[in-house]
XYZ file of C-alpha atoms in Angstrom:
389
model
C -0.041 -0.064 -0.366
C 1.644 3.149 -0.875
C -0.282 6.823 0.660
C -1.878 8.945 -2.199
C -0.512 12.383 -1.969
C -3.352 14.830 -2.047
C -3.580 17.728 -4.625
C -1.301 20.854 -3.538
C -4.616 23.108 -4.085
C -5.179 21.626 -0.387
C -1.885 22.704 1.812
C -3.405 21.701 5.141
C -4.382 18.102 3.808
C -1.138 18.097 2.161
C 1.014 18.990 5.301
C -0.878 16.089 7.021
C -0.478 13.280 4.151
C 3.180 14.655 4.229
C 3.688 14.330 8.174
C 2.042 10.707 7.578
C 4.559 10.067 5.212
C 7.722 10.854 7.446
C 5.938 8.797 10.125
C 5.563 6.087 7.872
C 9.589 5.790 6.758
C 10.174 6.173 10.705
C 8.231 3.535 11.700
C 9.121 0.993 8.786
C 12.711 1.638 10.338
C 11.793 0.805 13.757
C 12.004 -2.997 15.050
C 8.539 -4.851 15.925
C 8.787 -5.505 19.706
C 5.860 -8.225 18.708
C 6.555 -10.619 15.477
C 3.901 -10.784 12.895
C 3.389 -14.503 14.103
C 3.280 -13.747 17.628
C 0.965 -10.967 17.106
C -1.328 -13.426 14.885
C -1.276 -15.932 17.868
C -2.146 -13.316 20.564
C -5.109 -11.791 18.562
C -6.695 -15.176 17.762
C -6.760 -15.912 21.653
C -7.804 -12.377 22.368
C -4.971 -11.351 24.438
C -4.336 -7.771 25.322
C -1.163 -6.672 23.628
C 0.697 -3.556 23.908
C -2.275 -1.460 26.233
C -4.849 -2.164 23.881
C -7.025 -5.022 22.596
C -5.512 -7.285 19.798
C -8.401 -9.368 19.667
C -11.353 -9.161 17.368
C -14.322 -7.090 18.417
C -16.560 -10.288 18.844
C -14.311 -12.184 21.049
C -13.913 -9.229 23.174
C -17.573 -8.826 23.211
C -18.272 -12.162 24.419
C -15.850 -11.533 26.881
C -17.545 -8.622 28.225
C -20.984 -10.246 28.269
C -19.042 -13.121 30.542
C -17.825 -10.573 33.468
C -21.270 -8.974 34.035
C -20.731 -9.044 37.904
C -18.242 -7.916 40.298
C -17.822 -8.050 43.954
C -19.650 -5.015 45.744
C -18.311 -3.301 49.073
C -21.609 -4.480 50.837
C -21.886 -7.677 52.748
C -19.750 -10.650 52.297
C -20.891 -12.680 48.877
C -23.289 -10.117 47.394
C -22.857 -9.885 43.589
C -24.248 -6.566 42.001
C -24.353 -6.222 38.021
C -21.456 -3.481 36.811
C -22.826 -0.764 34.846
C -21.520 -1.289 31.252
C -21.221 1.361 28.988
C -23.716 0.997 26.066
C -22.386 0.700 22.407
C -24.498 -0.320 19.271
C -23.178 -1.370 15.856
C -25.860 -1.505 13.062
C -24.366 -3.327 9.924
C -25.925 -4.140 6.644
C -24.473 -6.068 3.670
C -26.920 -4.362 1.906
C -25.935 -0.884 2.541
C -24.109 -0.480 -0.882
C -25.556 -1.461 -3.995
C -22.184 -1.107 -6.435
C -20.766 2.008 -5.377
C -24.025 3.745 -4.492
C -25.276 3.832 -0.556
C -28.907 2.341 -0.134
C -30.550 5.594 1.565
C -33.713 3.345 2.830
C -31.382 0.629 4.409
C -28.696 3.352 5.691
C -31.813 5.232 7.339
C -32.922 1.703 9.047
C -29.694 1.271 10.215
C -29.261 4.451 12.077
C -33.154 4.216 13.333
C -32.396 0.541 14.535
C -29.025 1.728 16.492
C -30.635 4.677 18.464
C -33.718 2.754 19.553
C -31.451 -0.072 20.444
C -28.954 2.173 22.402
C -31.664 4.276 24.492
C -33.944 1.067 24.689
C -36.993 2.735 23.028
C -39.825 1.357 20.734
C -39.356 4.627 18.292
C -36.534 6.577 16.759
C -38.039 9.945 17.408
C -38.391 8.852 20.876
C -34.816 7.758 21.138
C -33.187 11.220 19.822
C -35.463 12.719 22.249
C -33.051 11.295 25.427
C -29.785 13.619 23.708
C -31.362 17.018 23.065
C -33.725 19.466 24.256
C -36.095 21.547 21.876
C -34.128 25.070 23.330
C -30.604 23.393 22.638
C -28.293 24.885 19.316
C -26.899 21.413 18.278
C -23.517 21.247 16.815
C -23.284 18.258 14.311
C -19.101 17.728 13.663
C -18.372 15.733 10.586
C -14.995 15.072 9.428
C -14.835 16.621 5.515
C -11.170 16.292 5.263
C -11.079 13.451 2.168
C -13.314 15.007 0.046
C -16.538 13.382 -0.890
C -15.512 10.149 -1.197
C -14.201 9.353 2.934
C -15.782 12.150 4.363
C -19.000 11.955 6.736
C -21.672 10.974 4.408
C -24.237 13.362 3.797
C -26.861 10.605 4.372
C -26.205 10.126 7.657
C -26.029 13.793 8.620
C -29.416 14.339 6.980
C -30.734 11.370 9.036
C -29.353 12.886 12.138
C -31.205 16.376 11.355
C -34.192 14.292 10.873
C -34.145 12.977 14.044
C -33.293 16.369 15.716
C -36.541 17.815 14.062
C -38.379 14.756 15.800
C -37.318 15.857 19.140
C -38.352 19.521 18.467
C -34.985 21.182 17.153
C -35.620 23.829 14.659
C -33.464 23.719 11.199
C -31.800 27.195 12.532
C -30.812 25.486 15.618
C -28.601 23.075 13.686
C -25.080 23.762 12.693
C -22.997 21.423 10.502
C -19.152 22.259 11.482
C -15.569 21.873 10.916
C -12.374 23.422 11.391
C -11.802 24.457 7.773
C -14.547 25.656 5.354
C -12.806 24.761 2.202
C -12.922 20.997 3.311
C -16.784 21.396 4.298
C -17.251 22.554 0.522
C -14.816 19.959 -0.988
C -16.910 17.249 0.721
C -19.918 18.402 -0.825
C -21.126 20.626 2.079
C -22.745 24.024 1.041
C -21.963 26.954 3.075
C -25.097 29.080 4.976
C -24.745 31.156 7.609
C -28.087 32.695 7.066
C -30.465 32.868 9.747
C -32.748 30.450 7.816
C -32.267 26.685 7.251
C -29.607 24.316 8.516
C -26.483 26.262 8.910
C -23.180 24.913 7.884
C -19.763 26.734 8.495
C -16.257 26.705 9.963
C -14.472 28.196 12.659
C -12.552 29.367 9.651
C -15.353 31.376 8.134
C -16.278 34.725 8.206
C -17.254 36.190 12.228
C -16.445 32.981 13.829
C -12.536 32.343 14.703
C -10.896 31.464 18.274
C -11.646 32.490 21.736
C -8.654 34.148 22.901
C -9.904 33.509 26.424
C -10.148 29.295 26.233
C -7.460 27.462 25.238
C -5.083 24.526 25.677
C -1.454 25.083 26.666
C 1.544 23.400 26.544
C 5.389 23.078 25.179
C 4.903 19.334 25.034
C 4.796 20.187 21.144
C 7.513 20.790 18.200
C 8.442 24.442 18.743
C 9.263 25.054 15.274
C 5.427 24.260 14.037
C 3.630 26.431 16.368
C 2.029 29.070 14.604
C 3.433 32.275 15.291
C 5.328 30.618 17.898
C 2.089 30.300 20.359
C 1.791 27.324 22.918
C -1.809 28.013 23.394
C -4.339 25.960 20.894
C -7.729 27.795 20.993
C -11.066 26.721 21.111
C -13.537 27.595 18.081
C -15.929 30.189 19.264
C -18.645 27.809 18.243
C -17.959 26.095 21.190
C -17.448 28.812 23.609
C -20.322 30.878 22.702
C -22.984 29.106 20.330
C -23.458 25.769 20.509
C -25.148 23.834 23.646
C -24.792 20.395 22.360
C -22.603 18.505 20.131
C -23.314 15.095 17.902
C -19.675 13.849 16.698
C -19.861 12.279 13.387
C -16.395 11.053 12.692
C -15.245 8.468 9.803
C -13.752 4.835 10.772
C -10.526 5.094 9.114
C -6.570 5.129 9.446
C -4.479 7.822 10.056
C -0.398 7.844 9.395
C 0.320 10.177 12.580
C -2.332 8.487 15.044
C -2.971 4.807 13.971
C -6.706 5.737 13.311
C -9.032 8.835 13.268
C -12.196 8.301 14.923
C -14.002 10.111 17.555
C -11.637 11.799 19.841
C -9.044 12.974 17.035
C -12.191 14.351 14.883
C -13.462 16.359 17.766
C -10.480 17.557 19.537
C -8.246 18.320 16.909
C -11.193 19.709 15.069
C -11.780 22.319 17.759
C -8.951 23.967 18.232
C -6.348 26.059 16.187
C -2.456 25.136 16.126
C -2.623 21.590 15.870
C 0.335 20.554 13.293
C 2.975 21.068 16.377
C 1.590 17.933 17.793
C 2.096 15.688 14.455
C 5.736 14.161 14.629
C 7.076 11.330 16.046
C 7.203 10.450 18.697
C 4.558 12.928 19.866
C 1.845 11.475 17.483
C -0.600 13.860 18.894
C -0.575 12.134 22.239
C -1.586 13.552 25.023
C -2.918 16.484 23.233
C -6.307 14.670 21.752
C -7.114 13.413 25.303
C -6.355 16.690 26.935
C -7.903 18.673 24.357
C -10.864 16.616 24.694
C -11.310 16.776 28.325
C -11.850 20.859 28.856
C -15.237 20.994 29.864
C -15.828 23.364 26.963
C -15.748 20.165 24.492
C -16.448 17.292 26.789
C -19.326 18.558 28.571
C -21.373 19.175 25.559
C -20.568 15.792 23.549
C -23.890 13.763 23.984
C -23.460 11.213 21.262
C -20.756 9.578 18.817
C -22.024 8.214 15.712
C -18.937 6.856 13.467
C -19.829 6.380 9.448
C -18.176 3.219 8.881
C -20.390 2.532 5.941
C -16.723 3.350 3.618
C -14.233 2.615 5.829
C -9.877 3.153 5.286
C -7.612 0.775 6.878
C -4.586 2.118 4.845
C -3.400 5.964 3.236
C -5.570 8.040 5.554
C -6.227 10.413 6.434
C -6.672 11.685 3.232
C -8.650 9.501 0.179
C -6.612 6.436 -1.022
C -8.831 4.284 -3.079
C -6.552 1.170 -2.986
C -6.880 1.893 1.158
C -10.845 1.290 1.842
C -13.786 -0.762 1.942
C -17.230 -1.225 2.080
C -17.570 -2.209 5.447
C -21.345 -1.200 5.742
C -21.325 -0.235 9.293
C -22.490 2.629 11.671
C -21.439 2.554 15.362
C -23.427 4.545 18.351
C -22.463 5.292 21.761
C -21.851 8.454 24.033
C -18.207 6.739 24.918
C -15.789 8.187 22.634
C -13.234 6.065 24.012
C -14.830 2.577 23.351
C -15.588 3.283 19.938
C -12.317 4.754 19.092
C -11.075 1.463 20.514
C -13.550 -0.760 18.588
C -12.370 1.200 15.042
C -8.947 0.471 16.148
C -9.405 -3.414 16.266
C -11.625 -3.196 13.476
C -9.012 -1.484 11.313
C -5.973 -3.912 12.566
C -7.950 -6.872 11.593
C -8.237 -5.433 8.038
C -4.740 -4.317 8.093
C -3.792 -8.274 8.735
C -5.532 -9.287 5.596
C -2.533 -6.951 3.235
C 0.152 -8.218 6.183
C 0.416 -4.202 6.634
C 1.993 -3.361 10.412
C 0.144 -3.128 13.729
C -0.724 1.080 14.512
C -0.500 0.249 18.287
C 2.670 2.405 18.328
C 0.767 5.422 16.972
C -2.931 4.905 18.884
C -1.299 5.841 22.118
C -3.688 8.595 22.759
C -6.706 6.052 23.382
C -5.054 4.127 26.245
C -4.286 8.411 27.368
C -7.769 8.992 27.161
C -9.066 5.844 29.367
C -6.633 6.644 31.819
C -7.939 10.350 31.852
C -11.385 8.670 32.433
C -12.964 9.993 28.989
C -14.180 6.270 28.605
C -13.017 2.813 28.780
C -10.954 1.249 25.862
C -11.829 -1.958 27.817
C -14.350 -3.378 25.999
C -15.003 -6.174 29.212
C -16.454 -2.866 30.316
C -18.554 -2.335 27.172
C -22.403 -3.542 26.542
C -21.798 -4.045 22.711
C -24.817 -4.906 20.905
C -25.071 -5.658 17.252
C -27.921 -4.770 15.047
C -27.891 -6.454 11.539
C -30.072 -4.950 8.526
């Protein structure tokens, strides 16, 4: 597999891909601490390796159901059920008809995932669990890779439909990202008017970043700082307008962080001055977890919906036609760490088919986020449920 260099007309994507390629060359020169034979043997047994589960999602899920109880602090012998993190994956082999998505199937996948997640009998009622009619809702998509590997519009439209059913008016909804040019290239129309669903970016006219709310650190690459600053400021969308956020990342490989999922999409999509964290051995760790942990972001995220309809196992975060497959999956949970752990394991399993190296050295940020209690990367603590459409 070889990374595809994006057009130089997008300098942001070009720089990210250049960083990915540099890290890829560095990783190739580092001896793997776990041989491929041993890796496969561990994975087949569901053994945890290098701090992250290397077994399949299915095997981890079975273990989760096998460990529902724990000793309580009450009377001797008392067993109580441990509260598990709800997580639902909707899968369908009918989501794709050739290269075209079946809108009816995808719509049903989302409806059934939402009902399963909440335990409610209708999708309309399920959405009411996450928003109030007075909320200003931000839908954070991932538009970096253009129309082919960005958050599919069909998912966004279905979210909007659910929000309408929960009493949210169109103009109370903002589809957003960090860069306006990426939104446009992904097929989203900019709208900053007071009519209809709004769609714009942190660098759109009149938005910008908040000088008073920021992440400060010198654990970076000094020469990559924007204007020499050690601050990464949060978008004014978060500090001044949005009351809740629905995070809608794409399930994909990332040459810097191993995978790109919920945590990366929202953390690095919410602040400026991020390229200073890209180089080895930082690999955006612990910056991703630190940025996500700020209350201005963490406390507003009510739901994560992972677009795994078309997933990328190599060549990311930009689009590489040789590194994607029609996975036909949508995952939903309030736990971004658990979702990123499943994204990681799913992509690792796919990479084995092509004998590609493990991503465990790059995906350290998932462990950091779990240690910071932003969620769990231990699938024994997850109530994983699958819905087949």
